[in-house]
CSV table of C-alpha atoms in Angstrom, one decimal:
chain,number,residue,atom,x,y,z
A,1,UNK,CA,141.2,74.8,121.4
A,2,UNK,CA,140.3,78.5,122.6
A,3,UNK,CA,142.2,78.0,125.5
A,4,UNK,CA,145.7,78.2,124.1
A,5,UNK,CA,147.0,81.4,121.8
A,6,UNK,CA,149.5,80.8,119.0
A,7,UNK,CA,152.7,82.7,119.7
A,8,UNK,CA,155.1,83.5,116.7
A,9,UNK,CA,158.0,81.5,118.1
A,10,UNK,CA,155.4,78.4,117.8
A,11,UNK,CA,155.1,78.0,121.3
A,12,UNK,CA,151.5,78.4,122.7
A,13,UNK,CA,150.1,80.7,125.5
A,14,UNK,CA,147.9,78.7,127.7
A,15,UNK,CA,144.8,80.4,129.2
A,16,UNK,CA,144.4,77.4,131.6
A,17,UNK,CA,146.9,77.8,134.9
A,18,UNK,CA,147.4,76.5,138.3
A,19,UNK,CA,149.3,77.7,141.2
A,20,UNK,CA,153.1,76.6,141.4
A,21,UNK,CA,154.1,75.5,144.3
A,22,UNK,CA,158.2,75.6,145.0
A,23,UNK,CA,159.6,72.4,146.7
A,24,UNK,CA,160.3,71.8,150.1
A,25,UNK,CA,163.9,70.3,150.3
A,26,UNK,CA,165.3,71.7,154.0
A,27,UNK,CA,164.7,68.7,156.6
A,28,UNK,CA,165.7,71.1,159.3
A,29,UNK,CA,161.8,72.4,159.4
A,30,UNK,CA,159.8,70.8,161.8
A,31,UNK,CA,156.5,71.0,160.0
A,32,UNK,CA,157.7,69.6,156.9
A,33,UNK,CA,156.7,65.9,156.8
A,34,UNK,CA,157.2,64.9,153.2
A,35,UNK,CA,160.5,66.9,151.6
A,36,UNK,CA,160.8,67.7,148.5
A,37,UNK,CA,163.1,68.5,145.5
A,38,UNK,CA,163.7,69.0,141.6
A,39,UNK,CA,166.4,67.5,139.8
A,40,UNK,CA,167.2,67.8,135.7
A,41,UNK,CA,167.0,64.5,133.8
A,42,UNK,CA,167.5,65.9,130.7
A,43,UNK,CA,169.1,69.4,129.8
A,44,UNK,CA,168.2,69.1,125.9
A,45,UNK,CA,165.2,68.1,126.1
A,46,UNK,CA,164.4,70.6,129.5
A,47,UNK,CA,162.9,67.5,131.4
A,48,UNK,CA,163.2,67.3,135.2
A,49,UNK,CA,162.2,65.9,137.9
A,50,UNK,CA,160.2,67.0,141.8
A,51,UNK,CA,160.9,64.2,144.2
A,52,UNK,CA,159.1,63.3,147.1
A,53,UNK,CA,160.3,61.7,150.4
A,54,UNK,CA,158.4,61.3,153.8
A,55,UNK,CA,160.8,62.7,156.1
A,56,UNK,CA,160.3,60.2,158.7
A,57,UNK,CA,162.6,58.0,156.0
A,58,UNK,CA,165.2,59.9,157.1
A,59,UNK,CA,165.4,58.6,160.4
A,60,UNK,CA,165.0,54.9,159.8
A,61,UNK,CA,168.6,53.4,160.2
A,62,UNK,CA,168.5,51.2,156.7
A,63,UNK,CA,165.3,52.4,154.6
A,64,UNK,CA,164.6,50.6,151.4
A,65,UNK,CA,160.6,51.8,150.3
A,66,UNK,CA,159.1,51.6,146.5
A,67,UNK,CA,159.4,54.1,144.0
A,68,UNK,CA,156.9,56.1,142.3
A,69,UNK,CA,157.4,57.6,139.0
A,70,UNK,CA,154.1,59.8,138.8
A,71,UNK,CA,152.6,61.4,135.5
A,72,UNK,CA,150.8,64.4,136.2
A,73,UNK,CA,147.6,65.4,134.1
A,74,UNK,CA,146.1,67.8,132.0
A,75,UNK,CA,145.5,66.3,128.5
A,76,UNK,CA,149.0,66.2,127.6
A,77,UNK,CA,148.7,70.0,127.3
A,78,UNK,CA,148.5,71.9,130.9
A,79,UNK,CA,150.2,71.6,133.5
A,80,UNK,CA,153.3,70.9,135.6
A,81,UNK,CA,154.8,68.5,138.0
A,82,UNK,CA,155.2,72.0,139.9
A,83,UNK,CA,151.6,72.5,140.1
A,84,UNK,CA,149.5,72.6,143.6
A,85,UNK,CA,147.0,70.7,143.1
A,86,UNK,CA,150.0,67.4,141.5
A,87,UNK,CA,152.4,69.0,144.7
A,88,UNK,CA,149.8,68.3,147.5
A,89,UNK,CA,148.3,64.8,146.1
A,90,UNK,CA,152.5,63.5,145.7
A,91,UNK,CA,153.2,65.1,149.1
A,92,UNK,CA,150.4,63.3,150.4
A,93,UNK,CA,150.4,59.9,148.9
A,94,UNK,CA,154.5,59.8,149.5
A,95,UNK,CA,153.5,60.0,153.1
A,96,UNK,CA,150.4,57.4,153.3
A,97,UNK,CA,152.0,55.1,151.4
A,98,UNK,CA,155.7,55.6,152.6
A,99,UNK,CA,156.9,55.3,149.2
A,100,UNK,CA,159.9,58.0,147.3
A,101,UNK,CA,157.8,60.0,144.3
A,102,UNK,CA,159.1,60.6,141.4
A,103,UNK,CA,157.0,63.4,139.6
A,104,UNK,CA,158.5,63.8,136.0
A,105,UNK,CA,158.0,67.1,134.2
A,106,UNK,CA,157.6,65.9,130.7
A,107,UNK,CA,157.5,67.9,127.5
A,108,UNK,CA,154.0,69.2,126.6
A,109,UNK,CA,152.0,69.3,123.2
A,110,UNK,CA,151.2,71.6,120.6
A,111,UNK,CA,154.9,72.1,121.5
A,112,UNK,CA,155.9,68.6,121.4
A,113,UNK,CA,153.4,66.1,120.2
A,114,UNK,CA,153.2,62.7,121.4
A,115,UNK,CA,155.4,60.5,121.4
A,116,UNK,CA,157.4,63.3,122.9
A,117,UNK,CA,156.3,63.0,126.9
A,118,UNK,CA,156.1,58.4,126.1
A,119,UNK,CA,160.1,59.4,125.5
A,120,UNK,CA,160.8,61.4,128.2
A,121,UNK,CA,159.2,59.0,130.9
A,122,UNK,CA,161.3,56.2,129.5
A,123,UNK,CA,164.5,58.5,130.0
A,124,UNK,CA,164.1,59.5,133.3
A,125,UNK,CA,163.5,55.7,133.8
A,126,UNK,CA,167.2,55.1,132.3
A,127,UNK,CA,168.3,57.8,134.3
A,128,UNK,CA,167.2,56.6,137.4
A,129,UNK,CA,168.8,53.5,136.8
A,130,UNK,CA,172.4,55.2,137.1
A,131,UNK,CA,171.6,58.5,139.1
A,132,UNK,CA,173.4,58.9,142.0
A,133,UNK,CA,170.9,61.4,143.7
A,134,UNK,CA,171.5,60.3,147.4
A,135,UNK,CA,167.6,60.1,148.1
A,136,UNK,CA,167.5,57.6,145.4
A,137,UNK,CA,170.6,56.0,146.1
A,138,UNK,CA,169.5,55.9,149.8
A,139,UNK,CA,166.6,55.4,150.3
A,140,UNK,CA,165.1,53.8,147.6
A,141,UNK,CA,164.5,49.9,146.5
A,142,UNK,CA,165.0,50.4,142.7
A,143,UNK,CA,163.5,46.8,142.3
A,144,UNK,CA,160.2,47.9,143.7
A,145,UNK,CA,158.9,50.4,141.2
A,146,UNK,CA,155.8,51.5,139.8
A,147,UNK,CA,154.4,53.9,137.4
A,148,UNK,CA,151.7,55.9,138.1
A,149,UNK,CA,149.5,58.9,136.2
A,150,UNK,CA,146.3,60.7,136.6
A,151,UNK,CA,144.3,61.4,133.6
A,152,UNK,CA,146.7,62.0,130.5
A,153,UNK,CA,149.6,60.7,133.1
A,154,UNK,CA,147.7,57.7,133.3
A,155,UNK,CA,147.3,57.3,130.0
A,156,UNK,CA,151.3,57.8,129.9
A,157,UNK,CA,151.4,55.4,132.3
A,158,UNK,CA,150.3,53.0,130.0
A,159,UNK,CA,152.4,53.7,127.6
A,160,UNK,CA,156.0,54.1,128.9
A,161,UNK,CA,155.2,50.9,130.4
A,162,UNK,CA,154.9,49.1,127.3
A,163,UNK,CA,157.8,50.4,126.3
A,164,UNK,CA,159.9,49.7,129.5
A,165,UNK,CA,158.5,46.0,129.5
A,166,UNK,CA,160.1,45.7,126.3
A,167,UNK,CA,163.2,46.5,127.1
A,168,UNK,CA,163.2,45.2,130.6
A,169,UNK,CA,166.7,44.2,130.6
A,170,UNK,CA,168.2,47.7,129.6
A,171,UNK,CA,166.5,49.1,132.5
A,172,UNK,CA,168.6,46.2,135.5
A,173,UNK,CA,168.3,47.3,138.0
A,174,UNK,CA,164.8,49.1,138.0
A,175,UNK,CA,162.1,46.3,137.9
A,176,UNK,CA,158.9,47.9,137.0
A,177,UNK,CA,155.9,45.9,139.2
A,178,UNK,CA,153.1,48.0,138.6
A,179,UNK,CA,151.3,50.5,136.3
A,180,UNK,CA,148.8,52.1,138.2
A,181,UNK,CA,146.1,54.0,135.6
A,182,UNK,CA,144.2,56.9,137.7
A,183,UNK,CA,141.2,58.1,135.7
A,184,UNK,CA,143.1,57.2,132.3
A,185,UNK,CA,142.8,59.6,129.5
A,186,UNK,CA,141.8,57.6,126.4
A,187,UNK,CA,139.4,58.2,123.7
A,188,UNK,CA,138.0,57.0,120.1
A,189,UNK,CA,136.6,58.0,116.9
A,190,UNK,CA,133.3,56.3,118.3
A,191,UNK,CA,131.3,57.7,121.2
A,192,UNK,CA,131.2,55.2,124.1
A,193,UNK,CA,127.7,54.8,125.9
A,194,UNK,CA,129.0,56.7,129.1
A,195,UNK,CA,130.9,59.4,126.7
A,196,UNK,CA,127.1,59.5,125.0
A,197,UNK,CA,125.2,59.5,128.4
A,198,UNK,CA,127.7,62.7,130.0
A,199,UNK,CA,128.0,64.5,126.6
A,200,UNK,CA,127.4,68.0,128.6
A,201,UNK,CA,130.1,66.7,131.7
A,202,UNK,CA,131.1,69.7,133.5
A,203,UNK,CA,134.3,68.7,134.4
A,204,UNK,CA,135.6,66.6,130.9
A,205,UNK,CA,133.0,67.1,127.8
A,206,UNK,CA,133.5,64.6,125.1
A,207,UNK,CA,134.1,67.6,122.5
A,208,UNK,CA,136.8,68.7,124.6
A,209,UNK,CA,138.6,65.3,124.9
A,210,UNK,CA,137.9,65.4,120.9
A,211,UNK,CA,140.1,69.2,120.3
A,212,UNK,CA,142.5,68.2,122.8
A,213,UNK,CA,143.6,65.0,120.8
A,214,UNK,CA,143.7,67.2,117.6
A,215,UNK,CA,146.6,69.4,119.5
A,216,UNK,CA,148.4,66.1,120.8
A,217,UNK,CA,148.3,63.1,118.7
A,218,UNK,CA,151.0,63.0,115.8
A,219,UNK,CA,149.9,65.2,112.3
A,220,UNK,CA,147.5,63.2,110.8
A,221,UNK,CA,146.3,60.5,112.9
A,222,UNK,CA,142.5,60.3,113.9
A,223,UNK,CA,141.4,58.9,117.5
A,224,UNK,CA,142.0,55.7,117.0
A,225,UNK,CA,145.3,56.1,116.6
A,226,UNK,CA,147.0,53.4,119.2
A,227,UNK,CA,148.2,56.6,121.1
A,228,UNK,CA,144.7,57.6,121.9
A,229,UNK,CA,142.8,54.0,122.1
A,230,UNK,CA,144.7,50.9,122.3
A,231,UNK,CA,141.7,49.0,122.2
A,232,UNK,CA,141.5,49.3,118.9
A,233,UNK,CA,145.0,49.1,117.8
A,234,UNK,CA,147.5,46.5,117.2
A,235,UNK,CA,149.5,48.3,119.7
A,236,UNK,CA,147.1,46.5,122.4
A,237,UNK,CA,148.6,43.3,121.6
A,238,UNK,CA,152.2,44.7,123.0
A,239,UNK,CA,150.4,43.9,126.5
A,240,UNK,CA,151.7,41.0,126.8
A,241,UNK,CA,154.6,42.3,127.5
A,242,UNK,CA,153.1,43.3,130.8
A,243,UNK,CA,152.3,39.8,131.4
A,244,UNK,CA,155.7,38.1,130.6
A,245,UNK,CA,157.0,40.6,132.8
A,246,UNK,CA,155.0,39.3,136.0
A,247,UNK,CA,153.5,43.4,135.8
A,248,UNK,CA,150.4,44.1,137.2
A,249,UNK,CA,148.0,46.8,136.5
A,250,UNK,CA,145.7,48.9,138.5
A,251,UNK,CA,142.6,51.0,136.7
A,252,UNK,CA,140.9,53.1,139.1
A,253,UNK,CA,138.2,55.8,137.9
A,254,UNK,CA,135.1,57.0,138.8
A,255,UNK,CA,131.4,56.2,137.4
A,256,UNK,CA,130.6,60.2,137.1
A,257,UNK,CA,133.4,60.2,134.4
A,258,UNK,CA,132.8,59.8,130.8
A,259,UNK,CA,135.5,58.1,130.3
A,260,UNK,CA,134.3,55.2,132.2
A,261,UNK,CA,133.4,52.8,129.8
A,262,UNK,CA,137.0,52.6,128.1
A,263,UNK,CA,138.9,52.8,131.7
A,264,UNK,CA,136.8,49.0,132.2
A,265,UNK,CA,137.0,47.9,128.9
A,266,UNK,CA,140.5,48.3,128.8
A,267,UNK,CA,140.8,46.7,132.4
A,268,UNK,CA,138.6,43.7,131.2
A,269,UNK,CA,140.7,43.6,127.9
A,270,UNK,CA,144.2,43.1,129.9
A,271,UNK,CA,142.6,40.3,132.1
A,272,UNK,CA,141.9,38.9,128.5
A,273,UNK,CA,145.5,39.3,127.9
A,274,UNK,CA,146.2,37.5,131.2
A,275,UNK,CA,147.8,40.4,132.8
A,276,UNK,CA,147.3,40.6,136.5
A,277,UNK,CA,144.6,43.3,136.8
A,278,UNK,CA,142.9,45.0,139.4
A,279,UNK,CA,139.8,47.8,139.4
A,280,UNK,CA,138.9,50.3,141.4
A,281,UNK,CA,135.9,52.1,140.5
A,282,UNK,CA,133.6,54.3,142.8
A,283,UNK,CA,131.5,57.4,142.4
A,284,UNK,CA,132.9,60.7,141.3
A,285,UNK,CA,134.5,62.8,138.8
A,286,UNK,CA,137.3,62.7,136.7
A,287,UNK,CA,140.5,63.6,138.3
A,288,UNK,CA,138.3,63.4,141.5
A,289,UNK,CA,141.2,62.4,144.6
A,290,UNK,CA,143.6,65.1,142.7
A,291,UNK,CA,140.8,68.0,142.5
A,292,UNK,CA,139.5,67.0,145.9
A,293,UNK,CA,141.8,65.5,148.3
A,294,UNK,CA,139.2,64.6,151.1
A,295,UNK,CA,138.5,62.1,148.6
A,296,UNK,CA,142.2,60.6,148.4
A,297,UNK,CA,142.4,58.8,151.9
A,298,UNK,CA,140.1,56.0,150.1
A,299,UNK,CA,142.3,55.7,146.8
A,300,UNK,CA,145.2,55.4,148.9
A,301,UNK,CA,144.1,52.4,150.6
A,302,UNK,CA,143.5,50.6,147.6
A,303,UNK,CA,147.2,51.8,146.4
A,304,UNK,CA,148.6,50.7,149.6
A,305,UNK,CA,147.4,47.1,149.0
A,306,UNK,CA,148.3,47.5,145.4
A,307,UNK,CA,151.6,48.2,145.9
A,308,UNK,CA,152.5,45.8,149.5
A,309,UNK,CA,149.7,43.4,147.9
A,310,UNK,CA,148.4,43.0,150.9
């Protein structure tokens, strides 16, 4: 991938940036309607956390709202929980949908392959579990959570909550109700009919999906490697997990997006499963409410009604 340079060190440079943006933690500012912070989860592994809380909370005499954990994207390669464009859609939806974000900063490939960031979201989701961070301890109803990721943080998303359905009873007292799956990054060795259709997509080419799962999956492994398309993996079979659990998913994505046709075949392979599933497809881009956030007022509807099920 041309846009990241080899260092000697083995780290990579990555020609692909966006703006940081620092957090927002002093409630004192009038102008400041969602606050936010970053807190360490993990000093070995450098993972932390940027948390988001509508400060209206802070004035409601016994708050209990839902939790968050978010995912940012990127491909599993770029990125931050610090960037603007992840900041301003947290900031936002924290405040629409009255909920406490959790944006994890997980460990990025070439660096660290996957499994690397699957393990870090299901730390911070021990951690949680026995942090005493007063928003969380609070604020926050730790039996109302939900996991959430754009792109490759949906496709994380997905993941981590396999594993955390698994091991439900080591994570008491965080109950995991929802995965939410925003314009989740998967992909194959075959071409799809929308991946086919888009093959010259401005915004996500198929043959750039194709060298970022060379720099990401584990040494070896080809695209149909569970990581990359549960589909066609044994892994899918795990999803039951999600269904024992009472867990209910969300796919959302748009029709402009290549990756289309696996966001609704994996949608209409969980209903198989007899997961509780809901949709939420529309026209658009990849990544569109993050890039684009006149765009987001709609998606957080539909997450409102997701999360109160209204």
């Amino acid at each position: 991938m041309s846009k990241l340079i080899p260092n000697p060190d083995g780290t990579y440079t990555r020609l692909i940036t966006l703006p940081i943006v620092p957090a927002q933690p002093d409630p004192s500012s009038p102008t400041t309607r969602v606050l936010s912070k970053d807190i360490s989860v993990n000093p070995k592994t450098e993972t932390m956390v940027r948390l988001f809380l509508p400060r209206e909370v802070l004035d409601l005499p016994a708050p209990r709202i839902p939790l968050i954990f978010y995912y940012h994207g990127g491909a599993f390669i770029f990125f931050s929980a610090t960037s603007s464009i992840f900041h301003e859609f947290c900031s936002t939806m924290a405040l629409q949908l009255q909920v406490l974000i959790v944006s994890l900063e997980y460990r990025l490939a070439p660096e660290h392959r996957l499994p690397a960031a699957y393990d870090d979201a299901v730390d911070a989701l021990h951690w949680i579990k026995t942090t005493k961070e007063e928003w969380i301890v609070k604020f926050v109803d730790l039996s109302n959570c939900f996991l959430m990721g754009t792109s490759a943080g949906g496709n994380l998303a997905y993941h981590a909550g396999l594993r955390a359905c698994a091991v439900s009873d080591h994570l008491d007292p965080l109950k995991i109700k929802g995965l939410i799956l925003h314009h989740p990054f998967f992909g194959g060795s075959e071409r799809t009919g929308s991946e086919m259709v888009m093959e010259d997509d401005p915004i996500l080419p198929p043959r750039v999906c194709d060298a970022a799962w060379k720099w990401v999956l584990p040494l070896g492994a080809d695209r149909d490697h569970e990581y990359c398309n549960p589909a066609g993996s044994k892994e899918f079979e795990r999803c039951v997990a999600i269904r024992v659990m009472g867990c209910r998913v969300l796919v959302a994505g748009c029709f402009g997006d290549p990756l289309i046709d696996r966001q609704m075949g994996l949608g209409k392979m969980l209903e198989g499963k007899g997961v509780r599933t809901m949709t939420h497809f529309g026209n658009g881009f990849h990544g569109l409410e993050v890039s684009d956030p006149s765009k987001a007022p709609a998606l957080f509807i539909v997450l409102k009604n997701f999360i109160y099920e209204l």
